[in-house]
Short mmCIF file of N, CA and C in Angstrom, two decimals:
data_model
loop_
_atom_site.label_atom_id
_atom_site.label_comp_id
_atom_site.label_asym_id
_atom_site.label_seq_id
_atom_site.Cartn_x
_atom_site.Cartn_y
_atom_site.Cartn_z
N UNK A 391 -2.04 -5.93 16.67
CA UNK A 391 -3.37 -6.84 15.36
C UNK A 391 -1.16 -7.48 15.06
N UNK A 392 -0.48 -6.58 14.52
CA UNK A 392 0.40 -7.40 14.02
C UNK A 392 1.33 -8.39 14.75
N UNK A 393 1.58 -8.15 15.47
CA UNK A 393 2.42 -8.70 16.76
C UNK A 393 1.36 -9.94 17.19
N UNK A 394 0.15 -9.70 17.25
CA UNK A 394 -0.62 -10.84 17.66
C UNK A 394 -0.44 -12.08 16.54
N UNK A 395 -0.38 -11.73 15.44
CA UNK A 395 -0.57 -12.68 14.44
C UNK A 395 0.74 -13.46 13.75
N UNK A 396 1.33 -13.14 14.13
CA UNK A 396 3.10 -13.10 14.13
C UNK A 396 2.91 -14.26 15.24
N UNK A 397 2.51 -13.87 16.24
CA UNK A 397 2.65 -15.01 17.20
C UNK A 397 2.55 -16.24 17.22
N UNK A 398 0.73 -16.09 16.78
CA UNK A 398 -0.59 -17.06 16.97
C UNK A 398 -0.56 -17.67 15.67
N UNK A 399 -0.15 -17.31 14.21
CA UNK A 399 -0.51 -17.61 13.17
C UNK A 399 0.82 -17.76 12.32
N UNK A 400 1.58 -16.50 12.25
CA UNK A 400 2.51 -16.52 11.00
C UNK A 400 3.48 -16.17 12.01
N UNK A 401 4.70 -16.67 12.40
CA UNK A 401 5.68 -15.93 13.22
C UNK A 401 6.62 -15.03 11.68
N UNK A 402 6.57 -15.28 10.53
CA UNK A 402 7.46 -14.93 9.07
C UNK A 402 6.93 -13.82 8.12
N UNK A 403 5.82 -13.18 9.22
CA UNK A 403 4.89 -12.18 8.80
C UNK A 403 6.08 -10.76 8.96
N UNK A 404 6.15 -10.26 7.40
CA UNK A 404 6.62 -8.90 7.38
C UNK A 404 6.03 -7.82 6.36
N UNK A 405 5.82 -6.65 7.37
CA UNK A 405 4.67 -5.72 6.80
C UNK A 405 5.60 -4.76 5.92
N UNK A 406 5.98 -4.47 4.75
CA UNK A 406 6.49 -3.85 3.60
C UNK A 406 6.07 -2.33 4.13
N UNK A 407 5.00 -2.22 3.86
CA UNK A 407 4.38 -0.57 4.54
C UNK A 407 2.88 -0.23 4.73
N UNK A 408 2.13 0.68 4.53
CA UNK A 408 1.01 1.21 4.74
C UNK A 408 0.48 1.68 3.87
N UNK A 409 -0.81 0.97 3.22
CA UNK A 409 -1.52 1.99 1.80
C UNK A 409 -2.31 2.73 2.42
N UNK A 410 -2.49 3.77 2.51
CA UNK A 410 -3.58 4.85 2.38
C UNK A 410 -5.06 4.85 1.87
N UNK A 411 -5.95 4.45 2.07
CA UNK A 411 -7.00 3.90 1.22
C UNK A 411 -8.47 4.45 1.10
N UNK A 412 -9.26 4.97 0.76
CA UNK A 412 -10.56 5.75 0.58
C UNK A 412 -9.97 7.22 1.36
N UNK A 413 -8.89 7.53 0.65
CA UNK A 413 -8.68 8.80 0.32
C UNK A 413 -9.01 9.90 0.40
N UNK A 414 -9.80 11.30 0.81
CA UNK A 414 -10.36 12.57 -0.18
C UNK A 414 -9.16 13.42 0.02
N UNK A 415 -8.44 13.72 -0.75
CA UNK A 415 -7.01 14.76 -0.72
C UNK A 415 -7.67 16.07 -0.49
N UNK A 416 -8.79 16.14 -0.95
CA UNK A 416 -9.33 17.99 -0.73
C UNK A 416 -9.77 18.25 0.63
N UNK A 417 -10.12 17.03 1.41
CA UNK A 417 -10.69 16.99 3.26
C UNK A 417 -9.53 17.57 4.41
N UNK A 418 -9.75 18.09 4.89
CA UNK A 418 -8.91 18.22 5.90
C UNK A 418 -8.50 17.00 6.70
N UNK A 419 -9.47 16.59 7.06
CA UNK A 419 -9.52 14.94 7.91
C UNK A 419 -8.39 13.99 7.22
N UNK A 420 -8.67 13.75 5.94
CA UNK A 420 -8.17 12.50 4.97
C UNK A 420 -6.39 13.63 5.64
N UNK A 421 -6.28 14.29 5.33
CA UNK A 421 -5.28 15.47 5.47
C UNK A 421 -4.61 15.01 6.93
N UNK A 422 -5.34 14.99 7.75
CA UNK A 422 -4.65 14.61 8.83
C UNK A 422 -4.75 13.35 9.20
N UNK A 423 -5.30 12.77 8.80
CA UNK A 423 -5.27 10.81 9.04
C UNK A 423 -3.55 11.05 8.64
N UNK A 424 -3.23 11.03 7.29
CA UNK A 424 -2.39 10.75 6.50
C UNK A 424 -1.24 10.90 7.57
N UNK A 425 -1.05 12.51 8.00
CA UNK A 425 -0.13 13.16 8.88
C UNK A 425 0.32 12.36 9.86
N UNK A 426 -1.13 11.87 10.33
CA UNK A 426 -1.08 11.47 11.76
C UNK A 426 -0.23 9.62 11.55
N UNK A 427 -0.87 8.87 10.55
CA UNK A 427 -0.20 7.55 10.44
C UNK A 427 0.91 8.05 9.85
N UNK A 428 1.78 8.91 9.32
CA UNK A 428 3.10 9.06 9.48
C UNK A 428 4.02 9.14 10.07
N UNK A 429 3.34 10.42 10.95
CA UNK A 429 3.85 10.72 11.98
C UNK A 429 3.82 9.55 13.42
N UNK A 430 3.19 9.05 13.34
CA UNK A 430 3.38 7.77 13.89
C UNK A 430 3.73 6.61 14.03
N UNK A 431 3.74 6.27 12.50
CA UNK A 431 4.41 4.79 12.25
C UNK A 431 5.86 4.84 10.83
N UNK A 432 6.09 6.27 10.39
CA UNK A 432 6.29 6.32 9.07
C UNK A 432 8.28 6.39 9.50
N UNK A 433 9.07 6.07 10.84
CA UNK A 433 9.88 6.29 11.19
C UNK A 433 10.41 4.69 11.05
N UNK A 434 9.35 3.50 11.13
CA UNK A 434 9.27 2.21 11.30
C UNK A 434 8.98 1.14 10.33
N UNK A 435 7.57 2.08 9.82
CA UNK A 435 7.55 1.06 8.56
C UNK A 435 7.14 2.46 7.15
N UNK A 436 7.45 1.94 5.88
CA UNK A 436 7.15 2.68 5.32
C UNK A 436 5.47 3.16 5.05
N UNK A 437 5.45 4.05 4.65
CA UNK A 437 3.72 4.77 4.05
C UNK A 437 3.86 4.42 3.00
N UNK A 438 3.54 3.89 2.14
CA UNK A 438 3.05 4.56 1.08
C UNK A 438 2.97 5.81 0.29
N UNK A 439 3.53 6.33 -1.11
CA UNK A 439 3.87 7.59 -1.76
C UNK A 439 2.34 7.42 -2.01
N UNK A 440 1.84 6.18 -2.80
CA UNK A 440 0.47 6.23 -3.94
C UNK A 440 -0.77 5.88 -2.49
N UNK A 441 -2.14 6.50 -2.68
CA UNK A 441 -2.92 6.67 -2.26
C UNK A 441 -4.21 6.86 -3.10
N UNK A 442 -4.56 5.81 -2.29
CA UNK A 442 -5.98 5.18 -3.05
C UNK A 442 -7.46 5.99 -2.75
N UNK A 443 -7.81 6.77 -3.79
CA UNK A 443 -8.84 8.28 -3.10
C UNK A 443 -10.27 7.42 -3.44
N UNK A 444 -10.67 7.81 -2.65
CA UNK A 444 -12.20 7.65 -2.58
C UNK A 444 -12.89 7.45 -3.31
N UNK A 445 -14.12 6.77 -4.27
CA UNK A 445 -14.50 7.08 -5.80
C UNK A 445 -15.55 6.01 -5.85
N UNK A 446 -17.32 6.63 -6.90
CA UNK A 446 -18.20 6.27 -6.41
C UNK A 446 -17.44 5.23 -7.64
N UNK A 447 -16.75 5.44 -8.13
CA UNK A 447 -16.47 4.63 -9.59
C UNK A 447 -15.76 2.52 -9.15
N UNK A 448 -15.34 2.52 -7.85
CA UNK A 448 -14.77 2.02 -7.02
C UNK A 448 -15.34 1.21 -6.55
N UNK A 449 -16.23 1.86 -5.93
CA UNK A 449 -17.89 1.27 -5.66
C UNK A 449 -18.97 0.35 -6.66
N UNK A 450 -19.06 0.89 -7.10
CA UNK A 450 -19.90 0.60 -8.43
C UNK A 450 -18.74 -0.63 -9.22
N UNK A 451 -17.42 -0.96 -9.39
CA UNK A 451 -16.81 -1.78 -9.92
C UNK A 451 -17.28 -2.88 -9.09
N UNK A 452 -17.03 -2.68 -7.43
CA UNK A 452 -17.13 -4.19 -6.54
C UNK A 452 -19.01 -4.42 -6.74
N UNK A 453 -19.39 -3.56 -6.89
CA UNK A 453 -20.60 -4.33 -7.01
C UNK A 453 -21.04 -4.66 -8.34
N UNK A 454 -20.36 -4.10 -9.22
CA UNK A 454 -20.46 -5.13 -10.47
C UNK A 454 -19.64 -6.34 -10.68
N UNK A 455 -19.10 -7.05 -9.21
CA UNK A 455 -18.22 -8.12 -9.42
C UNK A 455 -16.37 -7.85 -10.05
N UNK A 456 -16.49 -6.70 -10.77
CA UNK A 456 -15.25 -6.53 -11.78
C UNK A 456 -14.03 -5.86 -10.50
N UNK A 457 -12.83 -6.06 -11.44
CA UNK A 457 -11.96 -5.51 -10.87
C UNK A 457 -11.75 -3.51 -11.47
N UNK A 458 -11.23 -2.91 -10.50
CA UNK A 458 -11.75 -1.64 -10.86
C UNK A 458 -10.62 -1.23 -12.34
N UNK A 459 -9.77 -2.08 -12.95
CA UNK A 459 -8.92 -1.87 -14.09
C UNK A 459 -10.09 -2.08 -15.46
N UNK A 460 -10.58 -3.66 -14.85
CA UNK A 460 -11.99 -4.02 -16.14
C UNK A 460 -12.97 -3.02 -16.14
N UNK A 461 -13.75 -2.50 -14.87
CA UNK A 461 -14.77 -1.36 -14.40
C UNK A 461 -14.20 0.06 -15.25
N UNK A 462 -12.90 0.81 -14.91
CA UNK A 462 -12.38 2.35 -15.18
C UNK A 462 -10.74 2.28 -15.30
N UNK A 463 -10.54 1.29 -16.68
CA UNK A 463 -8.98 1.53 -16.41
C UNK A 463 -8.49 2.82 -16.48
N UNK A 464 -9.43 3.70 -16.78
CA UNK A 464 -8.25 5.11 -17.47
C UNK A 464 -8.76 6.13 -15.87
N UNK A 465 -9.67 5.63 -14.88
CA UNK A 465 -9.75 6.03 -13.63
C UNK A 465 -9.02 6.97 -12.87
N UNK A 466 -8.92 7.72 -11.83
CA UNK A 466 -7.98 7.74 -11.19
C UNK A 466 -7.67 6.27 -10.21
N UNK A 467 -8.63 6.05 -9.40
CA UNK A 467 -8.27 4.30 -8.42
C UNK A 467 -7.54 3.79 -9.15
N UNK A 468 -7.78 3.16 -10.69
CA UNK A 468 -6.52 2.20 -11.24
C UNK A 468 -5.54 2.98 -11.60
N UNK A 469 -5.38 4.46 -11.93
CA UNK A 469 -3.64 4.88 -11.70
C UNK A 469 -3.01 4.61 -10.56
N UNK A 470 -3.78 5.06 -9.18
CA UNK A 470 -3.21 5.00 -8.16
C UNK A 470 -2.78 3.57 -7.84
N UNK A 471 -3.57 2.46 -8.29
CA UNK A 471 -3.12 1.32 -7.80
C UNK A 471 -1.82 0.88 -8.88
N UNK A 472 -1.66 1.39 -9.90
CA UNK A 472 -0.77 1.34 -10.87
C UNK A 472 0.45 2.01 -10.41
N UNK A 473 0.32 2.96 -9.32
CA UNK A 473 1.52 3.94 -8.41
C UNK A 473 1.98 2.48 -7.53
N UNK A 474 0.65 2.28 -6.84
CA UNK A 474 0.96 0.95 -5.60
C UNK A 474 2.12 0.53 -6.05
N UNK A 475 1.60 -0.31 -7.22
CA UNK A 475 2.03 -1.44 -8.29
C UNK A 475 3.56 -1.33 -8.13
N UNK A 476 4.10 0.15 -8.98
CA UNK A 476 5.45 0.59 -9.08
C UNK A 476 6.18 0.31 -7.80
N UNK A 477 5.73 1.04 -6.58
CA UNK A 477 6.05 1.36 -5.62
C UNK A 477 6.55 -0.29 -5.10
N UNK A 478 5.87 -1.04 -5.04
CA UNK A 478 5.64 -2.49 -4.33
C UNK A 478 6.74 -3.64 -4.92
N UNK A 479 7.07 -3.21 -6.74
CA UNK A 479 7.60 -3.48 -7.59
C UNK A 479 9.21 -3.05 -7.21
N UNK A 480 9.36 -1.87 -6.72
CA UNK A 480 10.58 -1.73 -6.28
C UNK A 480 11.49 -1.99 -5.32
N UNK A 481 10.73 -2.38 -4.30
CA UNK A 481 10.67 -2.93 -3.16
C UNK A 481 11.06 -4.17 -3.11
N UNK A 482 10.33 -4.91 -3.91
CA UNK A 482 11.04 -6.39 -4.51
C UNK A 482 12.30 -6.32 -5.07
N UNK A 483 12.29 -5.76 -6.00
CA UNK A 483 13.68 -4.99 -6.69
C UNK A 483 14.87 -5.19 -5.81
N UNK A 484 14.20 -4.16 -5.15
CA UNK A 484 15.18 -3.95 -3.40
C UNK A 484 16.05 -5.51 -2.90
N UNK A 485 15.29 -5.72 -2.32
CA UNK A 485 15.18 -7.03 -1.88
C UNK A 485 15.80 -7.71 -2.69
N UNK A 486 15.29 -7.81 -3.69
CA UNK A 486 16.08 -9.14 -4.84
C UNK A 486 17.83 -8.69 -4.66
N UNK A 487 17.97 -7.52 -4.69
CA UNK A 487 19.59 -7.25 -4.82
C UNK A 487 20.13 -7.56 -3.56
N UNK A 488 19.70 -6.91 -2.88
CA UNK A 488 20.02 -7.53 -1.06
C UNK A 488 20.43 -8.72 -0.61
N UNK A 489 19.50 -9.97 -1.59
CA UNK A 489 19.51 -10.88 -0.96
C UNK A 489 20.72 -11.72 -2.11
N UNK A 490 21.13 -11.17 -3.19
CA UNK A 490 21.42 -11.64 -3.72
C UNK A 490 23.25 -11.28 -2.98
N UNK A 491 23.45 -10.26 -3.16
CA UNK A 491 24.43 -9.55 -2.47
C UNK A 491 24.91 -9.72 -0.91
N UNK A 492 23.98 -10.22 -0.60
CA UNK A 492 23.92 -11.42 1.17
C UNK A 492 24.38 -12.46 0.82
N UNK A 493 24.27 -13.30 -0.78
CA UNK A 493 24.51 -14.83 -0.78
C UNK A 493 25.89 -14.58 -1.05
N UNK A 494 26.32 -13.65 -1.79
CA UNK A 494 28.28 -13.85 -2.51
C UNK A 494 28.61 -13.18 -1.29
N UNK A 495 28.29 -12.00 -0.20
CA UNK A 495 29.57 -12.36 0.73
C UNK A 495 29.35 -13.66 1.78
#
């Protein structure tokens, strides 16, 4: 899918990572899927440490037309998205530092 989008729509598309969502960490199937994704793609694409858990609160927030932060700011889904945002910010900071270093050279 990514290759097709790059060819047909956006040749500059870049994937920074894979975010696991709807994760039920206590189930074997979630553990297996996560392990499979890391095994299949982890060498080429970052698999984010943050995992967004399955939650009825997230479904309720969507039904209410609210963000998870407006609906359940203290919940586990909001906390997981905050962790994900920190990981993305770290990637952005590393890229900015690399770009600065490249311009100096």
